[in-house]
PDB file of C-alpha atoms and ligand atoms in Angstrom:
ATOM      1  CA  MET A   1      71.198  -4.113 -18.995  1.00  0.00           C
ATOM      2  CA  GLY A   2      70.807  -7.180 -21.204  1.00  0.00           C
ATOM      3  CA  PRO A   3      68.686  -7.176 -24.379  1.00  0.00           C
ATOM      4  CA  ALA A   4      66.041  -9.389 -22.748  1.00  0.00           C
ATOM      5  CA  ALA A   5      65.491  -7.001 -19.838  1.00  0.00           C
ATOM      6  CA  PRO A   6      62.097  -5.703 -21.065  1.00  0.00           C
ATOM      7  CA  ARG A   7      60.828  -9.280 -21.339  1.00  0.00           C
ATOM      8  CA  VAL A   8      62.128 -10.130 -17.876  1.00  0.00           C
ATOM      9  CA  ALA A   9      60.370  -7.044 -16.543  1.00  0.00           C
ATOM     10  CA  ARG A  10      57.136  -8.046 -18.278  1.00  0.00           C
ATOM     11  CA  LEU A  11      57.278 -11.501 -16.723  1.00  0.00           C
ATOM     12  CA  LEU A  12      57.915  -9.996 -13.299  1.00  0.00           C
ATOM     13  CA  LEU A  13      54.975  -7.620 -13.702  1.00  0.00           C
ATOM     14  CA  ASP A  14      52.708 -10.445 -14.878  1.00  0.00           C
ATOM     15  CA  PHE A  15      53.753 -12.521 -11.878  1.00  0.00           C
ATOM     16  CA  GLY A  16      53.113  -9.614  -9.528  1.00  0.00           C
ATOM     17  CA  GLU A  17      49.649  -8.997 -10.977  1.00  0.00           C
ATOM     18  CA  GLU A  18      48.834 -12.682 -10.684  1.00  0.00           C
ATOM     19  CA  LEU A  19      49.884 -12.734  -7.037  1.00  0.00           C
ATOM     20  CA  ALA A  20      47.853  -9.655  -6.204  1.00  0.00           C
ATOM     21  CA  SER A  21      44.714 -10.837  -8.006  1.00  0.00           C
ATOM     22  CA  SER A  22      44.874 -14.327  -6.515  1.00  0.00           C
ATOM     23  CA  GLY A  23      45.318 -12.935  -3.050  1.00  0.00           C
ATOM     24  CA  ALA A  24      48.503 -14.949  -2.605  1.00  0.00           C
ATOM     25  CA  ALA A  25      50.451 -11.917  -1.525  1.00  0.00           C
ATOM     26  CA  GLN A  26      47.722 -10.293   0.505  1.00  0.00           C
ATOM     27  CA  ALA A  27      48.376  -9.544   4.109  1.00  0.00           C
ATOM     28  CA  GLY A  28      45.635 -11.989   5.025  1.00  0.00           C
ATOM     29  CA  GLY A  29      47.465 -15.012   3.748  1.00  0.00           C
ATOM     30  CA  ALA A  30      51.037 -14.655   2.694  1.00  0.00           C
ATOM     31  CA  PHE A  31      53.052 -13.166   5.475  1.00  0.00           C
ATOM     32  CA  THR A  32      53.072 -15.932   8.051  1.00  0.00           C
ATOM     33  CA  ASP A  33      51.685 -19.376   8.689  1.00  0.00           C
ATOM     34  CA  LEU A  34      49.806 -18.036  11.713  1.00  0.00           C
ATOM     35  CA  PRO A  35      46.323 -16.740  10.825  1.00  0.00           C
ATOM     36  CA  GLU A  36      46.174 -14.708  14.046  1.00  0.00           C
ATOM     37  CA  ALA A  37      49.473 -13.044  13.202  1.00  0.00           C
ATOM     38  CA  ASP A  38      48.338 -12.205   9.679  1.00  0.00           C
ATOM     39  CA  ALA A  39      45.077 -10.839  11.027  1.00  0.00           C
ATOM     40  CA  LEU A  40      46.923  -8.552  13.440  1.00  0.00           C
ATOM     41  CA  ILE A  41      49.219  -7.244  10.688  1.00  0.00           C
ATOM     42  CA  LYS A  42      46.194  -6.622   8.510  1.00  0.00           C
ATOM     43  CA  ARG A  43      44.023  -4.806  11.023  1.00  0.00           C
ATOM     44  CA  SER A  44      46.649  -2.912  13.001  1.00  0.00           C
ATOM     45  CA  PRO A  45      48.895  -0.348  11.280  1.00  0.00           C
ATOM     46  CA  GLU A  46      50.965  -0.275  14.479  1.00  0.00           C
ATOM     47  CA  ALA A  47      51.537  -4.035  14.204  1.00  0.00           C
ATOM     48  CA  PHE A  48      52.465  -3.619  10.539  1.00  0.00           C
ATOM     49  CA  LEU A  49      55.013  -0.950  11.434  1.00  0.00           C
ATOM     50  CA  THR A  50      56.414  -3.203  14.156  1.00  0.00           C
ATOM     51  CA  GLY A  51      56.545  -6.052  11.645  1.00  0.00           C
ATOM     52  CA  VAL A  52      58.670  -3.875   9.380  1.00  0.00           C
ATOM     53  CA  LEU A  53      61.105  -3.469  12.272  1.00  0.00           C
ATOM     54  CA  PHE A  54      61.230  -7.244  12.699  1.00  0.00           C
ATOM     55  CA  THR A  55      62.112  -7.842   9.021  1.00  0.00           C
ATOM     56  CA  GLN A  56      65.836  -8.057   9.337  1.00  0.00           C
ATOM     57  CA  GLY A  57      68.107 -11.042   9.554  1.00  0.00           C
ATOM     58  CA  ILE A  58      65.348 -13.635   9.955  1.00  0.00           C
ATOM     59  CA  SER A  59      62.886 -15.294   7.611  1.00  0.00           C
ATOM     60  CA  ALA A  60      59.905 -13.284   6.418  1.00  0.00           C
ATOM     61  CA  GLU A  61      57.419 -15.655   8.024  1.00  0.00           C
ATOM     62  CA  ARG A  62      59.123 -15.419  11.381  1.00  0.00           C
ATOM     63  CA  ALA A  63      59.435 -11.642  11.131  1.00  0.00           C
ATOM     64  CA  TRP A  64      55.772 -10.967  10.348  1.00  0.00           C
ATOM     65  CA  ALA A  65      54.686 -13.310  13.123  1.00  0.00           C
ATOM     66  CA  GLY A  66      56.751 -11.214  15.551  1.00  0.00           C
ATOM     67  CA  PRO A  67      54.206  -8.535  16.509  1.00  0.00           C
ATOM     68  CA  TYR A  68      51.553 -11.123  17.318  1.00  0.00           C
ATOM     69  CA  LEU A  69      53.898 -13.330  19.335  1.00  0.00           C
ATOM     70  CA  LEU A  70      55.195 -10.265  21.150  1.00  0.00           C
ATOM     71  CA  SER A  71      51.638  -9.217  21.989  1.00  0.00           C
ATOM     72  CA  GLN A  72      50.972 -12.682  23.385  1.00  0.00           C
ATOM     73  CA  ARG A  73      53.997 -12.483  25.623  1.00  0.00           C
ATOM     74  CA  LEU A  74      53.270  -8.917  26.755  1.00  0.00           C
ATOM     75  CA  GLY A  75      49.571  -9.560  27.169  1.00  0.00           C
ATOM     76  CA  HIS A  76      48.739  -6.499  25.033  1.00  0.00           C
ATOM     77  CA  PHE A  77      49.765  -4.492  22.005  1.00  0.00           C
ATOM     78  CA  GLU A  78      49.200  -1.019  23.365  1.00  0.00           C
ATOM     79  CA  LEU A  79      51.630   1.440  21.899  1.00  0.00           C
ATOM     80  CA  GLU A  80      51.576   3.847  24.816  1.00  0.00           C
ATOM     81  CA  ARG A  81      52.602   1.085  27.187  1.00  0.00           C
ATOM     82  CA  ILE A  82      55.174  -0.364  24.805  1.00  0.00           C
ATOM     83  CA  ALA A  83      56.714   3.093  24.431  1.00  0.00           C
ATOM     84  CA  HIS A  84      57.721   3.129  28.083  1.00  0.00           C
ATOM     85  CA  GLU A  85      58.300  -0.547  28.822  1.00  0.00           C
ATOM     86  CA  GLU A  86      61.539  -1.326  27.041  1.00  0.00           C
ATOM     87  CA  PRO A  87      62.802  -3.769  29.706  1.00  0.00           C
ATOM     88  CA  LEU A  88      59.543  -5.739  29.473  1.00  0.00           C
ATOM     89  CA  VAL A  89      59.667  -5.718  25.681  1.00  0.00           C
ATOM     90  CA  ALA A  90      63.290  -6.856  25.774  1.00  0.00           C
ATOM     91  CA  ALA A  91      62.473  -9.687  28.164  1.00  0.00           C
ATOM     92  CA  ALA A  92      59.485 -10.769  26.059  1.00  0.00           C
ATOM     93  CA  LEU A  93      61.576 -10.832  22.884  1.00  0.00           C
ATOM     94  CA  ALA A  94      64.469 -12.697  24.438  1.00  0.00           C
ATOM     95  CA  SER A  95      62.564 -15.363  26.380  1.00  0.00           C
ATOM     96  CA  PRO A  96      63.220 -18.788  24.884  1.00  0.00           C
ATOM     97  CA  PRO A  97      62.523 -19.333  22.142  1.00  0.00           C
ATOM     98  CA  ALA A  98      63.694 -15.827  21.256  1.00  0.00           C
ATOM     99  CA  LEU A  99      61.445 -14.018  18.832  1.00  0.00           C
ATOM    100  CA  HIS A 100      64.368 -12.498  16.944  1.00  0.00           C
ATOM    101  CA  ARG A 101      68.094 -12.817  16.560  1.00  0.00           C
ATOM    102  CA  PHE A 102      68.681  -9.124  17.360  1.00  0.00           C
ATOM    103  CA  VAL A 103      67.283  -9.211  20.886  1.00  0.00           C
ATOM    104  CA  HIS A 104      69.428  -6.302  21.979  1.00  0.00           C
ATOM    105  CA  THR A 105      68.649  -3.784  19.247  1.00  0.00           C
ATOM    106  CA  LEU A 106      65.072  -4.701  18.374  1.00  0.00           C
ATOM    107  CA  PRO A 107      63.535  -3.671  21.742  1.00  0.00           C
ATOM    108  CA  ARG A 108      65.092  -0.231  21.354  1.00  0.00           C
ATOM    109  CA  TRP A 109      63.712   0.109  17.824  1.00  0.00           C
ATOM    110  CA  ILE A 110      60.250  -1.071  18.838  1.00  0.00           C
ATOM    111  CA  CYS A 111      59.982   1.231  21.858  1.00  0.00           C
ATOM    112  CA  SER A 112      61.449   4.165  19.957  1.00  0.00           C
ATOM    113  CA  ALA A 113      58.898   3.608  17.169  1.00  0.00           C
ATOM    114  CA  ALA A 114      56.093   3.417  19.702  1.00  0.00           C
ATOM    115  CA  ARG A 115      57.185   6.747  21.205  1.00  0.00           C
ATOM    116  CA  ARG A 116      57.471   8.389  17.786  1.00  0.00           C
ATOM    117  CA  VAL A 117      54.030   7.177  16.703  1.00  0.00           C
ATOM    118  CA  THR A 118      52.553   8.326  20.009  1.00  0.00           C
ATOM    119  CA  ASP A 119      54.259  11.720  20.001  1.00  0.00           C
ATOM    120  CA  GLU A 120      54.187  12.622  16.308  1.00  0.00           C
ATOM    121  CA  TYR A 121      51.243  10.732  14.869  1.00  0.00           C
ATOM    122  CA  GLY A 122      48.765  10.791  17.730  1.00  0.00           C
ATOM    123  CA  GLY A 123      49.243   7.082  18.351  1.00  0.00           C
ATOM    124  CA  ALA A 124      48.019   6.137  14.858  1.00  0.00           C
ATOM    125  CA  ALA A 125      50.704   4.643  12.634  1.00  0.00           C
ATOM    126  CA  ALA A 126      48.343   4.905   9.648  1.00  0.00           C
ATOM    127  CA  CYS A 127      48.971   8.664   9.712  1.00  0.00           C
ATOM    128  CA  ILE A 128      52.492   7.911   8.457  1.00  0.00           C
ATOM    129  CA  TRP A 129      50.960   6.742   5.170  1.00  0.00           C
ATOM    130  CA  GLU A 130      47.938   9.005   5.159  1.00  0.00           C
ATOM    131  CA  PRO A 131      45.991   8.361   1.917  1.00  0.00           C
ATOM    132  CA  GLY A 132      47.091  10.661  -0.867  1.00  0.00           C
ATOM    133  CA  SER A 133      50.585  11.200   0.528  1.00  0.00           C
ATOM    134  CA  HIS A 134      53.489  11.110  -1.882  1.00  0.00           C
ATOM    135  CA  VAL A 135      55.648   7.989  -2.017  1.00  0.00           C
ATOM    136  CA  LEU A 136      58.730  10.059  -1.260  1.00  0.00           C
ATOM    137  CA  GLU A 137      57.108  11.647   1.783  1.00  0.00           C
ATOM    138  CA  ILE A 138      56.016   8.288   3.184  1.00  0.00           C
ATOM    139  CA  THR A 139      59.501   6.930   2.544  1.00  0.00           C
ATOM    140  CA  ARG A 140      61.012   9.922   4.341  1.00  0.00           C
ATOM    141  CA  ARG A 141      58.703   9.456   7.338  1.00  0.00           C
ATOM    142  CA  LEU A 142      59.495   5.741   7.582  1.00  0.00           C
ATOM    143  CA  ASN A 143      63.201   6.434   7.210  1.00  0.00           C
ATOM    144  CA  ALA A 144      63.041   8.635  10.284  1.00  0.00           C
ATOM    145  CA  PHE A 145      62.350   5.607  12.489  1.00  0.00           C
ATOM    146  CA  ASP A 146      65.254   3.888  14.230  1.00  0.00           C
ATOM    147  CA  GLY A 147      65.680   0.499  12.581  1.00  0.00           C
ATOM    148  CA  ILE A 148      64.188   1.487   9.231  1.00  0.00           C
ATOM    149  CA  GLY A 149      66.551   2.337   6.405  1.00  0.00           C
ATOM    150  CA  GLU A 150      65.956   2.782   2.706  1.00  0.00           C
ATOM    151  CA  LYS A 151      65.584  -0.940   2.106  1.00  0.00           C
ATOM    152  CA  LYS A 152      62.849  -1.499   4.665  1.00  0.00           C
ATOM    153  CA  ALA A 153      61.141   1.763   3.763  1.00  0.00           C
ATOM    154  CA  ALA A 154      60.957   0.746   0.091  1.00  0.00           C
ATOM    155  CA  MET A 155      59.583  -2.662   1.039  1.00  0.00           C
ATOM    156  CA  ALA A 156      56.993  -1.148   3.368  1.00  0.00           C
ATOM    157  CA  VAL A 157      55.821   1.415   0.830  1.00  0.00           C
ATOM    158  CA  GLU A 158      55.344  -1.260  -1.783  1.00  0.00           C
ATOM    159  CA  ILE A 159      53.398  -3.558   0.566  1.00  0.00           C
ATOM    160  CA  LEU A 160      51.189  -0.654   1.616  1.00  0.00           C
ATOM    161  CA  ARG A 161      50.602   0.465  -1.948  1.00  0.00           C
ATOM    162  CA  ARG A 162      50.122  -2.843  -3.664  1.00  0.00           C
ATOM    163  CA  HIS A 163      48.755  -5.130  -1.006  1.00  0.00           C
ATOM    164  CA  PHE A 164      46.940  -2.891   1.416  1.00  0.00           C
ATOM    165  CA  GLY A 165      45.711  -0.603  -1.356  1.00  0.00           C
ATOM    166  CA  VAL A 166      46.840   2.618   0.337  1.00  0.00           C
ATOM    167  CA  PRO A 167      46.353   5.428  -2.203  1.00  0.00           C
ATOM    168  CA  MET A 168      49.645   7.224  -2.824  1.00  0.00           C
ATOM    169  CA  MET A 169      50.899   9.780  -5.250  1.00  0.00           C
ATOM    170  CA  GLY A 170      54.179   9.384  -7.118  1.00  0.00           C
ATOM    171  CA  ALA A 171      54.274   5.637  -7.800  1.00  0.00           C
ATOM    172  CA  GLU A 172      56.994   6.465 -10.337  1.00  0.00           C
ATOM    173  CA  CYS A 173      59.194   7.475  -7.408  1.00  0.00           C
ATOM    174  CA  GLY A 174      58.861   4.106  -5.680  1.00  0.00           C
ATOM    175  CA  SER A 175      61.693   1.639  -5.701  1.00  0.00           C
ATOM    176  CA  VAL A 176      62.645  -1.972  -5.221  1.00  0.00           C
ATOM    177  CA  ALA A 177      64.218  -2.906  -1.908  1.00  0.00           C
ATOM    178  CA  TYR A 178      67.974  -3.579  -2.000  1.00  0.00           C
ATOM    179  CA  ASP A 179      67.429  -7.104  -0.767  1.00  0.00           C
ATOM    180  CA  VAL A 180      69.532 -10.239  -1.346  1.00  0.00           C
ATOM    181  CA  HIS A 181      66.804 -12.043  -3.296  1.00  0.00           C
ATOM    182  CA  VAL A 182      65.951  -9.019  -5.420  1.00  0.00           C
ATOM    183  CA  ARG A 183      69.619  -8.316  -6.114  1.00  0.00           C
ATOM    184  CA  ARG A 184      70.335 -11.911  -7.107  1.00  0.00           C
ATOM    185  CA  VAL A 185      67.439 -11.952  -9.552  1.00  0.00           C
ATOM    186  CA  PHE A 186      68.372  -8.597 -11.066  1.00  0.00           C
ATOM    187  CA  LEU A 187      71.971  -9.743 -11.578  1.00  0.00           C
ATOM    188  CA  ARG A 188      71.259 -13.206 -12.929  1.00  0.00           C
ATOM    189  CA  THR A 189      68.547 -12.099 -15.318  1.00  0.00           C
ATOM    190  CA  GLY A 190      70.817  -9.400 -16.719  1.00  0.00           C
ATOM    191  CA  LEU A 191      68.611  -6.529 -15.544  1.00  0.00           C
ATOM    192  CA  THR A 192      71.822  -5.063 -14.149  1.00  0.00           C
ATOM    193  CA  ASP A 193      75.538  -5.914 -14.071  1.00  0.00           C
ATOM    194  CA  VAL A 194      76.380  -3.968 -10.950  1.00  0.00           C
ATOM    195  CA  ASP A 195      75.462  -4.805  -7.370  1.00  0.00           C
ATOM    196  CA  THR A 196      74.854  -1.444  -5.783  1.00  0.00           C
ATOM    197  CA  PRO A 197      71.604   0.038  -4.441  1.00  0.00           C
ATOM    198  CA  GLU A 198      71.752   2.729  -7.094  1.00  0.00           C
ATOM    199  CA  ALA A 199      72.309   0.256  -9.967  1.00  0.00           C
ATOM    200  CA  ILE A 200      69.478  -2.028  -8.857  1.00  0.00           C
ATOM    201  CA  ARG A 201      67.061   0.872  -8.426  1.00  0.00           C
ATOM    202  CA  GLU A 202      68.112   2.449 -11.716  1.00  0.00           C
ATOM    203  CA  ALA A 203      67.544  -0.876 -13.500  1.00  0.00           C
ATOM    204  CA  ALA A 204      64.026  -1.067 -12.028  1.00  0.00           C
ATOM    205  CA  ARG A 205      63.332   2.510 -13.122  1.00  0.00           C
ATOM    206  CA  ARG A 206      64.572   1.791 -16.657  1.00  0.00           C
ATOM    207  CA  VAL A 207      62.321  -1.201 -17.253  1.00  0.00           C
ATOM    208  CA  CYS A 208      59.307   0.022 -15.267  1.00  0.00           C
ATOM    209  CA  PRO A 209      59.447   3.843 -15.151  1.00  0.00           C
ATOM    210  CA  GLU A 210      55.791   4.298 -14.213  1.00  0.00           C
ATOM    211  CA  ALA A 211      56.046   2.260 -10.966  1.00  0.00           C
ATOM    212  CA  PRO A 212      59.470   0.641 -10.379  1.00  0.00           C
ATOM    213  CA  GLY A 213      58.457  -0.628  -6.947  1.00  0.00           C
ATOM    214  CA  THR A 214      55.924  -2.917  -8.590  1.00  0.00           C
ATOM    215  CA  LEU A 215      58.791  -5.277  -9.458  1.00  0.00           C
ATOM    216  CA  ASP A 216      59.760  -5.723  -5.829  1.00  0.00           C
ATOM    217  CA  LEU A 217      57.566  -8.532  -4.505  1.00  0.00           C
ATOM    218  CA  ALA A 218      57.716 -10.655  -7.657  1.00  0.00           C
ATOM    219  CA  ALA A 219      61.515 -10.376  -7.833  1.00  0.00           C
ATOM    220  CA  TRP A 220      61.779 -11.207  -4.152  1.00  0.00           C
ATOM    221  CA  LEU A 221      59.600 -14.313  -4.522  1.00  0.00           C
ATOM    222  CA  VAL A 222      61.492 -15.485  -7.612  1.00  0.00           C
ATOM    223  CA  GLY A 223      64.731 -15.102  -5.668  1.00  0.00           C
ATOM    224  CA  ARG A 224      63.411 -16.921  -2.655  1.00  0.00           C
ATOM    225  CA  ASP A 225      61.620 -19.774  -4.384  1.00  0.00           C
ATOM    226  CA  TRP A 226      63.545 -20.445  -7.613  1.00  0.00           C
ATOM    227  CA  CYS A 227      66.673 -18.352  -8.015  1.00  0.00           C
ATOM    228  CA  ARG A 228      68.349 -19.722  -4.933  1.00  0.00           C
ATOM    229  CA  PRO A 229      72.024 -19.008  -4.233  1.00  0.00           C
ATOM    230  CA  ARG A 230      73.387 -22.532  -4.801  1.00  0.00           C
ATOM    231  CA  ASP A 231      70.838 -24.514  -6.759  1.00  0.00           C
ATOM    232  CA  PRO A 232      68.727 -22.223  -8.922  1.00  0.00           C
ATOM    233  CA  ARG A 233      65.673 -24.018 -10.298  1.00  0.00           C
ATOM    234  CA  CYS A 234      65.694 -22.467 -13.755  1.00  0.00           C
ATOM    235  CA  ASP A 235      63.551 -25.262 -15.188  1.00  0.00           C
ATOM    236  CA  ALA A 236      60.606 -24.264 -12.984  1.00  0.00           C
ATOM    237  CA  CYS A 237      61.240 -20.509 -12.791  1.00  0.00           C
ATOM    238  CA  ARG A 238      58.707 -17.912 -13.933  1.00  0.00           C
ATOM    239  CA  LEU A 239      61.445 -15.908 -15.608  1.00  0.00           C
ATOM    240  CA  ALA A 240      62.997 -18.805 -17.542  1.00  0.00           C
ATOM    241  CA  PRO A 241      61.648 -17.772 -20.987  1.00  0.00           C
ATOM    242  CA  ALA A 242      63.529 -14.475 -20.901  1.00  0.00           C
ATOM    243  CA  CYS A 243      66.260 -14.838 -18.281  1.00  0.00           C
ATOM    244  CA  ALA A 244      69.951 -14.604 -19.233  1.00  0.00           C
ATOM    245  CA  ARG A 245      70.561 -17.304 -16.614  1.00  0.00           C
ATOM    246  CA  LEU A 246      73.806 -15.821 -15.363  1.00  0.00           C
ATOM    247  CA  THR A 247      73.760 -18.272 -12.495  1.00  0.00           C
ATOM    248  CA  GLY A 248      77.428 -17.737 -11.672  1.00  0.00           C
ATOM    249  CA  ARG A 249      76.403 -14.380 -10.299  1.00  0.00           C
ATOM    250  CA  ASP A 250      75.456 -14.108  -6.679  1.00  0.00           C
ATOM    251  CA  VAL A 251      75.277 -11.230  -4.264  1.00  0.00           C
ATOM    252  CA  GLU A 252      77.891 -12.907  -2.104  1.00  0.00           C
ATOM    253  CA  GLY A 253      79.738 -14.448  -5.011  1.00  0.00           C
ATOM    254  CA  VAL A 254      81.730 -13.528  -8.062  1.00  0.00           C
ATOM    255  CA  GLY A 255      81.131 -11.952 -11.418  1.00  0.00           C
ATOM    256  CA  VAL A 256      79.554  -8.709 -10.295  1.00  0.00           C
ATOM    257  CA  ARG A 257      80.763  -5.401  -9.038  1.00  0.00           C
ATOM    258  CA  ARG A 258      79.814  -5.324  -5.395  1.00  0.00           C
ATOM    259  CA  ALA A 259      78.470  -2.645  -3.139  1.00  0.00           C
ATOM    260  CA  GLN A 260      80.197  -1.404  -0.018  1.00  0.00           C
ATOM    261  CA  SER A 261      77.073  -0.564   1.878  1.00  0.00           C
ATOM    262  CA  SER A 262      76.596  -0.368   5.620  1.00  0.00           C
ATOM    263  CA  GLU A 263      73.016  -1.547   5.119  1.00  0.00           C
ATOM    264  CA  ARG A 264      74.335  -4.756   3.673  1.00  0.00           C
ATOM    265  CA  SER A 265      77.056  -5.375   6.214  1.00  0.00           C
ATOM    266  CA  SER A 266      74.653  -4.842   9.105  1.00  0.00           C
ATOM    267  CA  SER A 267      72.104  -7.176   7.599  1.00  0.00           C
ATOM    268  CA  PRO A 268      73.686 -10.550   6.856  1.00  0.00           C
ATOM    269  CA  GLU A 269      70.430 -11.981   5.636  1.00  0.00           C
ATOM    270  CA  SER A 270      67.754 -10.480   3.500  1.00  0.00           C
ATOM    271  CA  SER A 271      65.393  -8.061   5.096  1.00  0.00           C
ATOM    272  CA  LEU A 272      62.721 -10.539   4.215  1.00  0.00           C
ATOM    273  CA  GLY A 273      64.724 -13.624   4.846  1.00  0.00           C
TER     274      GLY A 273
HETATM  275  S1  SF4 B   1      66.212 -19.320 -11.389  1.00  0.00           S
HETATM  276 FE1  SF4 B   1      67.258 -19.310 -13.382  1.00  0.00          FE
HETATM  277  S2  SF4 B   1      65.692 -18.567 -14.820  1.00  0.00           S
HETATM  278 FE2  SF4 B   1      65.010 -17.964 -12.760  1.00  0.00          FE
HETATM  279  S3  SF4 B   1      65.812 -15.907 -12.406  1.00  0.00           S
HETATM  280 FE3  SF4 B   1      67.324 -17.356 -11.583  1.00  0.00          FE
HETATM  281  S4  SF4 B   1      68.801 -17.684 -13.228  1.00  0.00           S
HETATM  282 FE4  SF4 B   1      66.933 -16.793 -14.146  1.00  0.00          FE
END
């Protein structure tokens, strides 16, 4: 960890607080360009859960629009029907223009999730993140779904906690998602020198022990909007005053020790695009 890491963390936390207070990262406005899609994600925990399944290998905006567009094509968003209509879900996802690049695996994940929510949570996805549950328990429950690994679970927990205001215990046990944008920012700012899930999460815990997951959205946005792989815009970046600017580092590039993770190899793009 570089000497400026605490300042980088402070800037990330300030940015995150600004986003939350301005509403820029609220579910009502930031996930997609489609107001109807945002509204569905916001009012329906089942649509949110399905959106989490969509967030792989495509842009964030496209992913979060997925549940709404799927509901339009199906003519409903009823979990009990979705649970048993995999061929219809598959056809709806794959019809041109396809709603996702993984049109073969996503229907299985969506229908499996619908069955699990129906069978284990009485059809109410909100029971997965019942208010007052511990972060680790919610993470464990999300991890049990086909198509949700540690990365998506960490992202989902942080969105629920910070942007939907779901009360949870154990914020200190939260984590940043091992995402390409987050990793790039952590490496280039000097928050960590090693590109592994453990190193990234440990770096977040070191600089923000009370709630490491709080760094997630701000780091992701910095990576997406300024700290781009080829042409980082350091002059305009929120982290510029403290960043080590190790721009030769990239998650697909050189200068860092790299992870050998199946999560990474199965997800060529960021979970959030
Ligand atoms: S864009 Fe530049 S200043 Fe911002 S995080 Fe990346 S390397 Fe640092």
